[in-house]
Amino acid sequence: ACAVAFFAAAAYDWVWELAGITVVGLGMVGVALGASPSGRLNVWRRESVIRPVVAFTAVAAIIGQFIVLSATLHLDKSYAAARAGNAAGATSQALAAKALEPWAASPYLQLGELAEAEGHFDLARRWIADAISRSKLDWRLWTSAAVADTYRGKPGAAAQEAKQACALYPSNLNPSCSTTTGG
């Protein structure tokens, strides 16, 4: 019942991103498989094939959760190092997160923000472009790109990126992006 509840919740919510919940949910699959009767007469019965496949799938999912958790921890350490003024440590941790999750936008955004804080605006814009290529619908990335291009002295590009950010941002949450205010 616990495993079924986990899969039902994961079908419509983001609970699968929480490593602790995923481990428990998939662990219950293992408990359920171990609890079924083992009176096997035929080695090639369907049940004898299903158990290892489900167990392998559960282990693979747990490993995936571990990767996401590790990348998140590296990003958290990067944020903490940046707040403490340790730019090298912050960059190192962000690069570690990028190595673990090269498909995620957040490590690239962090690297862009770190480069921007050090005054390397062209490098910051390249990192932010990498982030945007991974998550084109995230308005925050477009806002960061607009800021970086403003610092780079490219007001036209910054205006286009700000316009894109406003197009993606829910206008009811930000009146400055509303078409009725001319923003």
PDB file of C-alpha atoms in Angstrom:
ATOM      1  CA  ALA A   1       0.000   0.000   0.000  1.00  0.00           C
ATOM      2  CA  CYS A   2       2.871   2.391   0.797  1.00  0.00           C
ATOM      3  CA  ALA A   3       4.543   1.728  -2.553  1.00  0.00           C
ATOM      4  CA  VAL A   4       1.248   2.205  -4.398  1.00  0.00           C
ATOM      5  CA  ALA A   5       0.672   5.474  -2.518  1.00  0.00           C
ATOM      6  CA  PHE A   6       4.173   6.670  -3.448  1.00  0.00           C
ATOM      7  CA  PHE A   7       3.700   5.925  -7.152  1.00  0.00           C
ATOM      8  CA  ALA A   8       0.251   7.512  -7.143  1.00  0.00           C
ATOM      9  CA  ALA A   9       1.636  10.672  -5.524  1.00  0.00           C
ATOM     10  CA  ALA A  10       4.663  10.720  -7.849  1.00  0.00           C
ATOM     11  CA  ALA A  11       2.351  10.559 -10.857  1.00  0.00           C
ATOM     12  CA  TYR A  12       0.917  14.030 -10.152  1.00  0.00           C
ATOM     13  CA  ASP A  13       3.313  15.699  -7.718  1.00  0.00           C
ATOM     14  CA  TRP A  14       7.047  16.257  -7.312  1.00  0.00           C
ATOM     15  CA  VAL A  15       7.496  13.857  -4.354  1.00  0.00           C
ATOM     16  CA  TRP A  16       9.929  11.792  -6.409  1.00  0.00           C
ATOM     17  CA  GLU A  17      12.411  14.679  -6.129  1.00  0.00           C
ATOM     18  CA  LEU A  18      12.586  14.221  -2.363  1.00  0.00           C
ATOM     19  CA  ALA A  19      15.229  11.555  -1.849  1.00  0.00           C
ATOM     20  CA  GLY A  20      13.935  10.397   1.552  1.00  0.00           C
ATOM     21  CA  ILE A  21      10.403   9.847   0.294  1.00  0.00           C
ATOM     22  CA  THR A  22      11.637   8.078  -2.839  1.00  0.00           C
ATOM     23  CA  VAL A  23      13.859   5.714  -0.860  1.00  0.00           C
ATOM     24  CA  VAL A  24      10.955   4.789   1.415  1.00  0.00           C
ATOM     25  CA  GLY A  25       8.528   4.403  -1.501  1.00  0.00           C
ATOM     26  CA  LEU A  26      10.873   2.227  -3.513  1.00  0.00           C
ATOM     27  CA  GLY A  27      11.978   0.385  -0.391  1.00  0.00           C
ATOM     28  CA  MET A  28       8.375  -0.640   0.121  1.00  0.00           C
ATOM     29  CA  VAL A  29       8.457  -2.226  -3.332  1.00  0.00           C
ATOM     30  CA  GLY A  30      11.341  -4.372  -2.078  1.00  0.00           C
ATOM     31  CA  VAL A  31       9.426  -5.269   1.070  1.00  0.00           C
ATOM     32  CA  ALA A  32       6.392  -6.219  -1.007  1.00  0.00           C
ATOM     33  CA  LEU A  33       8.502  -8.372  -3.316  1.00  0.00           C
ATOM     34  CA  GLY A  34      10.174 -10.081  -0.391  1.00  0.00           C
ATOM     35  CA  ALA A  35       6.836 -10.755   1.290  1.00  0.00           C
ATOM     36  CA  SER A  36       5.305 -12.687  -1.586  1.00  0.00           C
ATOM     37  CA  PRO A  37       5.372 -16.506  -1.299  1.00  0.00           C
ATOM     38  CA  SER A  38       8.535 -18.128  -2.555  1.00  0.00           C
ATOM     39  CA  GLY A  39       7.178 -21.548  -3.459  1.00  0.00           C
ATOM     40  CA  ARG A  40       8.784 -21.584  -6.891  1.00  0.00           C
ATOM     41  CA  LEU A  41       8.548 -24.807  -8.805  1.00  0.00           C
ATOM     42  CA  ASN A  42       9.657 -23.404 -12.114  1.00  0.00           C
ATOM     43  CA  VAL A  43      12.686 -21.112 -12.244  1.00  0.00           C
ATOM     44  CA  TRP A  44      11.403 -19.354 -15.369  1.00  0.00           C
ATOM     45  CA  ARG A  45       8.015 -18.441 -13.957  1.00  0.00           C
ATOM     46  CA  ARG A  46       6.980 -14.877 -14.638  1.00  0.00           C
ATOM     47  CA  GLU A  47       7.409 -13.897 -10.976  1.00  0.00           C
ATOM     48  CA  SER A  48      11.051 -14.980 -10.943  1.00  0.00           C
ATOM     49  CA  VAL A  49      11.776 -12.576 -13.802  1.00  0.00           C
ATOM     50  CA  ILE A  50       9.703  -9.690 -12.432  1.00  0.00           C
ATOM     51  CA  ARG A  51      11.427  -9.551  -9.039  1.00  0.00           C
ATOM     52  CA  PRO A  52      14.950  -8.836 -10.308  1.00  0.00           C
ATOM     53  CA  VAL A  53      13.661  -6.336 -12.879  1.00  0.00           C
ATOM     54  CA  VAL A  54      11.690  -4.402 -10.257  1.00  0.00           C
ATOM     55  CA  ALA A  55      14.595  -4.584  -7.797  1.00  0.00           C
ATOM     56  CA  PHE A  56      17.019  -3.293 -10.446  1.00  0.00           C
ATOM     57  CA  THR A  57      14.619  -0.476 -11.362  1.00  0.00           C
ATOM     58  CA  ALA A  58      14.273   0.503  -7.690  1.00  0.00           C
ATOM     59  CA  VAL A  59      18.051   0.564  -7.203  1.00  0.00           C
ATOM     60  CA  ALA A  60      18.496   2.638 -10.385  1.00  0.00           C
ATOM     61  CA  ALA A  61      15.881   5.129  -9.144  1.00  0.00           C
ATOM     62  CA  ILE A  62      17.622   5.389  -5.776  1.00  0.00           C
ATOM     63  CA  ILE A  63      20.949   6.052  -7.497  1.00  0.00           C
ATOM     64  CA  GLY A  64      19.270   8.773  -9.560  1.00  0.00           C
ATOM     65  CA  GLN A  65      17.938  10.347  -6.376  1.00  0.00           C
ATOM     66  CA  PHE A  66      21.409  10.208  -4.836  1.00  0.00           C
ATOM     67  CA  ILE A  67      22.843  12.115  -7.817  1.00  0.00           C
ATOM     68  CA  VAL A  68      20.183  14.827  -7.506  1.00  0.00           C
ATOM     69  CA  LEU A  69      20.732  15.060  -3.745  1.00  0.00           C
ATOM     70  CA  SER A  70      24.518  15.292  -4.155  1.00  0.00           C
ATOM     71  CA  ALA A  71      24.227  18.041  -6.761  1.00  0.00           C
ATOM     72  CA  THR A  72      21.848  19.973  -4.510  1.00  0.00           C
ATOM     73  CA  LEU A  73      24.274  19.687  -1.599  1.00  0.00           C
ATOM     74  CA  HIS A  74      27.122  20.996  -3.778  1.00  0.00           C
ATOM     75  CA  LEU A  75      24.978  23.948  -4.871  1.00  0.00           C
ATOM     76  CA  ASP A  76      24.044  24.691  -1.249  1.00  0.00           C
ATOM     77  CA  LYS A  77      27.754  24.670  -0.356  1.00  0.00           C
ATOM     78  CA  SER A  78      28.428  26.974  -3.302  1.00  0.00           C
ATOM     79  CA  TYR A  79      25.798  29.451  -2.112  1.00  0.00           C
ATOM     80  CA  ALA A  80      27.239  29.329   1.429  1.00  0.00           C
ATOM     81  CA  ALA A  81      30.796  29.846   0.176  1.00  0.00           C
ATOM     82  CA  ALA A  82      29.663  32.795  -1.954  1.00  0.00           C
ATOM     83  CA  ARG A  83      27.947  34.383   1.051  1.00  0.00           C
ATOM     84  CA  ALA A  84      31.162  33.887   3.054  1.00  0.00           C
ATOM     85  CA  GLY A  85      33.176  35.624   0.329  1.00  0.00           C
ATOM     86  CA  ASN A  86      34.992  32.459  -0.770  1.00  0.00           C
ATOM     87  CA  ALA A  87      34.716  32.800  -4.559  1.00  0.00           C
ATOM     88  CA  ALA A  88      37.085  29.916  -5.321  1.00  0.00           C
ATOM     89  CA  GLY A  89      35.209  27.541  -3.029  1.00  0.00           C
ATOM     90  CA  ALA A  90      31.871  28.672  -4.420  1.00  0.00           C
ATOM     91  CA  THR A  91      33.042  28.098  -7.988  1.00  0.00           C
ATOM     92  CA  SER A  92      34.499  24.699  -7.120  1.00  0.00           C
ATOM     93  CA  GLN A  93      31.236  23.542  -5.541  1.00  0.00           C
ATOM     94  CA  ALA A  94      29.168  24.867  -8.463  1.00  0.00           C
ATOM     95  CA  LEU A  95      31.428  23.019 -10.923  1.00  0.00           C
ATOM     96  CA  ALA A  96      30.964  19.830  -8.884  1.00  0.00           C
ATOM     97  CA  ALA A  97      27.183  20.268  -9.103  1.00  0.00           C
ATOM     98  CA  LYS A  98      27.480  20.841 -12.866  1.00  0.00           C
ATOM     99  CA  ALA A  99      29.519  17.642 -13.219  1.00  0.00           C
ATOM    100  CA  LEU A 100      26.830  15.670 -11.386  1.00  0.00           C
ATOM    101  CA  GLU A 101      23.874  17.248 -13.197  1.00  0.00           C
ATOM    102  CA  PRO A 102      25.071  18.607 -16.547  1.00  0.00           C
ATOM    103  CA  TRP A 103      21.452  18.762 -17.752  1.00  0.00           C
ATOM    104  CA  ALA A 104      20.310  21.079 -14.930  1.00  0.00           C
ATOM    105  CA  ALA A 105      20.249  24.854 -15.331  1.00  0.00           C
ATOM    106  CA  SER A 106      20.923  25.762 -11.693  1.00  0.00           C
ATOM    107  CA  PRO A 107      24.688  25.005 -11.614  1.00  0.00           C
ATOM    108  CA  TYR A 108      25.203  27.087 -14.767  1.00  0.00           C
ATOM    109  CA  LEU A 109      23.193  29.958 -13.306  1.00  0.00           C
ATOM    110  CA  GLN A 110      25.250  29.819 -10.124  1.00  0.00           C
ATOM    111  CA  LEU A 111      28.471  29.892 -12.143  1.00  0.00           C
ATOM    112  CA  GLY A 112      27.113  32.874 -14.075  1.00  0.00           C
ATOM    113  CA  GLU A 113      26.225  34.740 -10.914  1.00  0.00           C
ATOM    114  CA  LEU A 114      29.651  34.017  -9.438  1.00  0.00           C
ATOM    115  CA  ALA A 115      31.379  35.309 -12.583  1.00  0.00           C
ATOM    116  CA  GLU A 116      29.149  38.401 -12.532  1.00  0.00           C
ATOM    117  CA  ALA A 117      30.016  39.072  -8.884  1.00  0.00           C
ATOM    118  CA  GLU A 118      33.694  39.043  -9.846  1.00  0.00           C
ATOM    119  CA  GLY A 119      33.089  41.469 -12.729  1.00  0.00           C
ATOM    120  CA  HIS A 120      33.538  38.883 -15.502  1.00  0.00           C
ATOM    121  CA  PHE A 121      30.371  39.850 -17.371  1.00  0.00           C
ATOM    122  CA  ASP A 122      31.127  38.128 -20.680  1.00  0.00           C
ATOM    123  CA  LEU A 123      31.860  34.863 -18.862  1.00  0.00           C
ATOM    124  CA  ALA A 124      28.738  35.351 -16.746  1.00  0.00           C
ATOM    125  CA  ARG A 125      26.629  35.781 -19.869  1.00  0.00           C
ATOM    126  CA  ARG A 126      28.075  32.581 -21.394  1.00  0.00           C
ATOM    127  CA  TRP A 127      27.232  30.577 -18.251  1.00  0.00           C
ATOM    128  CA  ILE A 128      23.730  32.063 -18.213  1.00  0.00           C
ATOM    129  CA  ALA A 129      23.300  31.175 -21.905  1.00  0.00           C
ATOM    130  CA  ASP A 130      24.190  27.586 -20.991  1.00  0.00           C
ATOM    131  CA  ALA A 131      21.557  27.703 -18.248  1.00  0.00           C
ATOM    132  CA  ILE A 132      18.944  29.070 -20.658  1.00  0.00           C
ATOM    133  CA  SER A 133      19.696  26.311 -23.158  1.00  0.00           C
ATOM    134  CA  ARG A 134      18.736  23.823 -20.450  1.00  0.00           C
ATOM    135  CA  SER A 135      15.596  25.601 -19.251  1.00  0.00           C
ATOM    136  CA  LYS A 136      14.256  28.027 -21.852  1.00  0.00           C
ATOM    137  CA  LEU A 137      10.986  28.624 -19.991  1.00  0.00           C
ATOM    138  CA  ASP A 138      12.508  29.803 -16.694  1.00  0.00           C
ATOM    139  CA  TRP A 139      11.889  33.541 -16.506  1.00  0.00           C
ATOM    140  CA  ARG A 140      14.595  33.938 -13.825  1.00  0.00           C
ATOM    141  CA  LEU A 141      17.295  32.882 -16.279  1.00  0.00           C
ATOM    142  CA  TRP A 142      16.164  35.494 -18.790  1.00  0.00           C
ATOM    143  CA  THR A 143      16.202  38.114 -16.025  1.00  0.00           C
ATOM    144  CA  SER A 144      19.769  37.138 -15.127  1.00  0.00           C
ATOM    145  CA  ALA A 145      20.731  37.361 -18.800  1.00  0.00           C
ATOM    146  CA  ALA A 146      19.241  40.866 -18.973  1.00  0.00           C
ATOM    147  CA  VAL A 147      21.229  41.944 -15.917  1.00  0.00           C
ATOM    148  CA  ALA A 148      24.461  40.501 -17.342  1.00  0.00           C
ATOM    149  CA  ASP A 149      23.897  42.195 -20.688  1.00  0.00           C
ATOM    150  CA  THR A 150      23.181  45.483 -18.936  1.00  0.00           C
ATOM    151  CA  TYR A 151      26.565  45.213 -17.215  1.00  0.00           C
ATOM    152  CA  ARG A 152      28.142  44.276 -20.551  1.00  0.00           C
ATOM    153  CA  GLY A 153      26.819  47.503 -22.091  1.00  0.00           C
ATOM    154  CA  LYS A 154      24.350  45.755 -24.393  1.00  0.00           C
ATOM    155  CA  PRO A 155      21.041  47.520 -23.655  1.00  0.00           C
ATOM    156  CA  GLY A 156      19.271  46.159 -26.750  1.00  0.00           C
ATOM    157  CA  ALA A 157      19.971  42.558 -25.812  1.00  0.00           C
ATOM    158  CA  ALA A 158      19.068  43.303 -22.189  1.00  0.00           C
ATOM    159  CA  ALA A 159      15.720  44.782 -23.261  1.00  0.00           C
ATOM    160  CA  GLN A 160      14.916  41.710 -25.385  1.00  0.00           C
ATOM    161  CA  GLU A 161      15.809  39.386 -22.504  1.00  0.00           C
ATOM    162  CA  ALA A 162      13.736  41.423 -20.059  1.00  0.00           C
ATOM    163  CA  LYS A 163      10.839  41.220 -22.517  1.00  0.00           C
ATOM    164  CA  GLN A 164      11.261  37.434 -22.691  1.00  0.00           C
ATOM    165  CA  ALA A 165      11.346  37.244 -18.881  1.00  0.00           C
ATOM    166  CA  CYS A 166       8.108  39.221 -18.691  1.00  0.00           C
ATOM    167  CA  ALA A 167       6.499  36.988 -21.297  1.00  0.00           C
ATOM    168  CA  LEU A 168       7.309  33.937 -19.172  1.00  0.00           C
ATOM    169  CA  TYR A 169       6.551  35.507 -15.789  1.00  0.00           C
ATOM    170  CA  PRO A 170       2.941  35.359 -14.596  1.00  0.00           C
ATOM    171  CA  SER A 171       1.816  38.950 -15.177  1.00  0.00           C
ATOM    172  CA  ASN A 172      -0.664  38.854 -12.308  1.00  0.00           C
ATOM    173  CA  LEU A 173       2.306  38.487  -9.937  1.00  0.00           C
ATOM    174  CA  ASN A 174       4.321  41.347 -11.365  1.00  0.00           C
ATOM    175  CA  PRO A 175       2.474  44.479 -12.479  1.00  0.00           C
ATOM    176  CA  SER A 176       5.613  45.852 -14.157  1.00  0.00           C
ATOM    177  CA  CYS A 177       5.368  43.018 -16.699  1.00  0.00           C
ATOM    178  CA  SER A 178       1.690  43.566 -17.335  1.00  0.00           C
ATOM    179  CA  THR A 179       0.696  44.671 -20.819  1.00  0.00           C
ATOM    180  CA  THR A 180      -1.780  47.133 -19.285  1.00  0.00           C
ATOM    181  CA  THR A 181       1.023  49.107 -17.649  1.00  0.00           C
ATOM    182  CA  GLY A 182       3.084  49.232 -20.792  1.00  0.00           C
ATOM    183  CA  GLY A 183       5.938  47.197 -19.225  1.00  0.00           C
TER     184      GLY A 183
END
